[in-house]
JSON list of C-alpha atoms in Angstrom, two decimals:
[
{"chain": "A", "resi": 587, "resn": "MET", "atom": "CA", "xyz": [0.03, 0.01, -0.03]},
{"chain": "A", "resi": 588, "resn": "GLU", "atom": "CA", "xyz": [2.69, 2.44, 1.04]},
{"chain": "A", "resi": 589, "resn": "ALA", "atom": "CA", "xyz": [4.83, 1.69, -2.07]},
{"chain": "A", "resi": 590, "resn": "GLU", "atom": "CA", "xyz": [1.85, 2.25, -4.36]},
{"chain": "A", "resi": 591, "resn": "ARG", "atom": "CA", "xyz": [1.02, 5.56, -2.69]},
{"chain": "A", "resi": 592, "resn": "GLN", "atom": "CA", "xyz": [4.64, 6.68, -2.94]},
{"chain": "A", "resi": 593, "resn": "ALA", "atom": "CA", "xyz": [4.75, 5.66, -6.69]},
{"chain": "A", "resi": 594, "resn": "ILE", "atom": "CA", "xyz": [1.53, 7.69, -7.30]},
{"chain": "A", "resi": 595, "resn": "GLU", "atom": "CA", "xyz": [2.93, 10.78, -5.46]},
{"chain": "A", "resi": 596, "resn": "ALA", "atom": "CA", "xyz": [6.24, 10.46, -7.39]},
{"chain": "A", "resi": 597, "resn": "LYS", "atom": "CA", "xyz": [4.32, 10.41, -10.73]},
{"chain": "A", "resi": 598, "resn": "LYS", "atom": "CA", "xyz": [2.12, 13.39, -9.66]},
{"chain": "A", "resi": 599, "resn": "ASP", "atom": "CA", "xyz": [5.31, 15.35, -8.63]},
{"chain": "A", "resi": 600, "resn": "ARG", "atom": "CA", "xyz": [7.05, 14.49, -11.92]},
{"chain": "A", "resi": 601, "resn": "LEU", "atom": "CA", "xyz": [4.07, 15.60, -14.01]},
{"chain": "A", "resi": 602, "resn": "HIS", "atom": "CA", "xyz": [3.77, 18.81, -11.95]},
{"chain": "A", "resi": 603, "resn": "GLN", "atom": "CA", "xyz": [7.46, 19.64, -12.46]},
{"chain": "A", "resi": 604, "resn": "ASN", "atom": "CA", "xyz": [7.09, 19.01, -16.23]},
{"chain": "A", "resi": 605, "resn": "ASN", "atom": "CA", "xyz": [4.09, 21.36, -16.30]},
{"chain": "A", "resi": 606, "resn": "LEU", "atom": "CA", "xyz": [6.02, 24.05, -14.46]},
{"chain": "A", "resi": 607, "resn": "LYS", "atom": "CA", "xyz": [8.96, 23.68, -16.90]},
{"chain": "A", "resi": 608, "resn": "ARG", "atom": "CA", "xyz": [6.61, 24.05, -19.92]},
{"chain": "A", "resi": 609, "resn": "LYS", "atom": "CA", "xyz": [5.12, 27.23, -18.42]},
{"chain": "A", "resi": 610, "resn": "ALA", "atom": "CA", "xyz": [8.52, 28.63, -17.66]},
{"chain": "A", "resi": 611, "resn": "ASN", "atom": "CA", "xyz": [10.04, 28.14, -21.02]},
{"chain": "A", "resi": 612, "resn": "GLY", "atom": "CA", "xyz": [7.01, 29.35, -23.02]},
{"chain": "A", "resi": 613, "resn": "SER", "atom": "CA", "xyz": [6.10, 26.09, -24.79]},
{"chain": "A", "resi": 614, "resn": "GLN", "atom": "CA", "xyz": [2.77, 25.91, -23.05]},
{"chain": "A", "resi": 615, "resn": "GLN", "atom": "CA", "xyz": [1.84, 29.39, -24.29]},
{"chain": "A", "resi": 616, "resn": "LYS", "atom": "CA", "xyz": [2.81, 28.39, -27.80]},
{"chain": "A", "resi": 617, "resn": "TYR", "atom": "CA", "xyz": [0.66, 25.26, -27.58]},
{"chain": "A", "resi": 618, "resn": "GLU", "atom": "CA", "xyz": [-2.26, 27.25, -26.27]},
{"chain": "A", "resi": 619, "resn": "ALA", "atom": "CA", "xyz": [-1.93, 29.82, -29.13]},
{"chain": "A", "resi": 620, "resn": "ARG", "atom": "CA", "xyz": [-1.63, 27.11, -31.75]},
{"chain": "A", "resi": 621, "resn": "TYR", "atom": "CA", "xyz": [-4.80, 25.31, -30.65]},
{"chain": "A", "resi": 622, "resn": "GLU", "atom": "CA", "xyz": [-6.98, 28.23, -29.44]},
{"chain": "A", "resi": 623, "resn": "SER", "atom": "CA", "xyz": [-8.81, 28.54, -32.76]},
{"chain": "A", "resi": 624, "resn": "ARG", "atom": "CA", "xyz": [-9.72, 24.86, -32.64]},
{"chain": "A", "resi": 625, "resn": "ARG", "atom": "CA", "xyz": [-10.85, 25.16, -29.09]},
{"chain": "A", "resi": 626, "resn": "ILE", "atom": "CA", "xyz": [-13.10, 28.08, -29.82]},
{"chain": "A", "resi": 627, "resn": "ALA", "atom": "CA", "xyz": [-14.55, 26.33, -32.88]},
{"chain": "A", "resi": 628, "resn": "ARG", "atom": "CA", "xyz": [-15.30, 23.24, -30.75]},
{"chain": "A", "resi": 629, "resn": "MET", "atom": "CA", "xyz": [-17.05, 25.35, -28.17]},
{"chain": "A", "resi": 630, "resn": "LYS", "atom": "CA", "xyz": [-19.20, 26.99, -30.92]},
{"chain": "A", "resi": 631, "resn": "GLU", "atom": "CA", "xyz": [-19.96, 23.57, -32.32]},
{"chain": "A", "resi": 632, "resn": "LEU", "atom": "CA", "xyz": [-21.01, 22.32, -28.87]},
{"chain": "A", "resi": 633, "resn": "LYS", "atom": "CA", "xyz": [-23.20, 25.47, -28.24]},
{"chain": "A", "resi": 634, "resn": "GLU", "atom": "CA", "xyz": [-24.94, 25.04, -31.55]},
{"chain": "A", "resi": 635, "resn": "ALA", "atom": "CA", "xyz": [-25.68, 21.42, -30.74]},
{"chain": "A", "resi": 636, "resn": "LEU", "atom": "CA", "xyz": [-27.69, 22.42, -27.63]},
{"chain": "A", "resi": 637, "resn": "PRO", "atom": "CA", "xyz": [-31.45, 22.15, -27.98]},
{"chain": "A", "resi": 638, "resn": "LYS", "atom": "CA", "xyz": [-32.93, 25.37, -29.29]},
{"chain": "A", "resi": 639, "resn": "ASN", "atom": "CA", "xyz": [-35.65, 25.43, -26.63]},
{"chain": "A", "resi": 640, "resn": "SER", "atom": "CA", "xyz": [-33.22, 25.60, -23.78]},
{"chain": "A", "resi": 641, "resn": "MET", "atom": "CA", "xyz": [-33.26, 28.68, -21.45]},
{"chain": "A", "resi": 642, "resn": "SER", "atom": "CA", "xyz": [-30.57, 31.31, -21.42]},
{"chain": "A", "resi": 643, "resn": "VAL", "atom": "CA", "xyz": [-28.65, 31.72, -18.22]},
{"chain": "A", "resi": 644, "resn": "ALA", "atom": "CA", "xyz": [-30.49, 35.04, -17.53]},
{"chain": "A", "resi": 645, "resn": "GLU", "atom": "CA", "xyz": [-33.92, 33.34, -18.08]},
{"chain": "A", "resi": 646, "resn": "TYR", "atom": "CA", "xyz": [-32.97, 30.50, -15.77]},
{"chain": "A", "resi": 647, "resn": "TYR", "atom": "CA", "xyz": [-31.91, 32.79, -12.92]},
{"chain": "A", "resi": 648, "resn": "ALA", "atom": "CA", "xyz": [-35.07, 34.93, -13.36]},
{"chain": "A", "resi": 649, "resn": "MET", "atom": "CA", "xyz": [-37.23, 31.73, -13.22]},
{"chain": "A", "resi": 650, "resn": "ARG", "atom": "CA", "xyz": [-35.31, 30.49, -10.20]},
{"chain": "A", "resi": 651, "resn": "LYS", "atom": "CA", "xyz": [-35.78, 33.77, -8.32]},
{"chain": "A", "resi": 652, "resn": "GLU", "atom": "CA", "xyz": [-39.51, 33.82, -9.03]},
{"chain": "A", "resi": 653, "resn": "THR", "atom": "CA", "xyz": [-39.92, 30.19, -7.93]},
{"chain": "A", "resi": 654, "resn": "ARG", "atom": "CA", "xyz": [-37.97, 30.79, -4.68]},
{"chain": "A", "resi": 655, "resn": "THR", "atom": "CA", "xyz": [-39.94, 33.97, -3.95]},
{"chain": "A", "resi": 656, "resn": "ALA", "atom": "CA", "xyz": [-43.23, 32.10, -4.48]},
{"chain": "A", "resi": 657, "resn": "LEU", "atom": "CA", "xyz": [-42.07, 29.35, -2.09]},
{"chain": "A", "resi": 658, "resn": "ASP", "atom": "CA", "xyz": [-40.76, 31.98, 0.41]},
{"chain": "A", "resi": 659, "resn": "MET", "atom": "CA", "xyz": [-37.13, 30.63, 0.17]},
{"chain": "A", "resi": 660, "resn": "THR", "atom": "CA", "xyz": [-34.06, 32.77, 0.36]},
{"chain": "A", "resi": 661, "resn": "GLU", "atom": "CA", "xyz": [-31.52, 32.86, -2.38]},
{"chain": "A", "resi": 662, "resn": "GLY", "atom": "CA", "xyz": [-28.60, 30.52, -2.01]},
{"chain": "A", "resi": 663, "resn": "ARG", "atom": "CA", "xyz": [-28.50, 26.95, -0.92]},
{"chain": "A", "resi": 664, "resn": "MET", "atom": "CA", "xyz": [-31.72, 24.99, -0.86]},
{"chain": "A", "resi": 665, "resn": "ILE", "atom": "CA", "xyz": [-32.49, 23.35, 2.39]},
{"chain": "A", "resi": 666, "resn": "TYR", "atom": "CA", "xyz": [-34.72, 20.33, 2.23]},
{"chain": "A", "resi": 667, "resn": "GLU", "atom": "CA", "xyz": [-36.96, 19.41, 5.16]},
{"chain": "A", "resi": 668, "resn": "HIS", "atom": "CA", "xyz": [-37.03, 15.79, 6.02]},
{"chain": "A", "resi": 669, "resn": "GLY", "atom": "CA", "xyz": [-39.76, 14.44, 8.12]}
]
């Protein structure tokens, strides 16, 4: 058990160090710049694939506020009564 945990921690540390090196020498920024257009295109594609009848964020929060007001609930975390 202890050997497995140490192996996992060593791998995490190695990956973290590699990540810090990439950021320090600028290769991470180059990678992000190279693939940013693809990432943006993918996000557009995913947004277009959403159902057209879904609510916008503003509509959702307006509906949520009206529902909570009608139920006399405060904004924030919902508390469920058990009993």
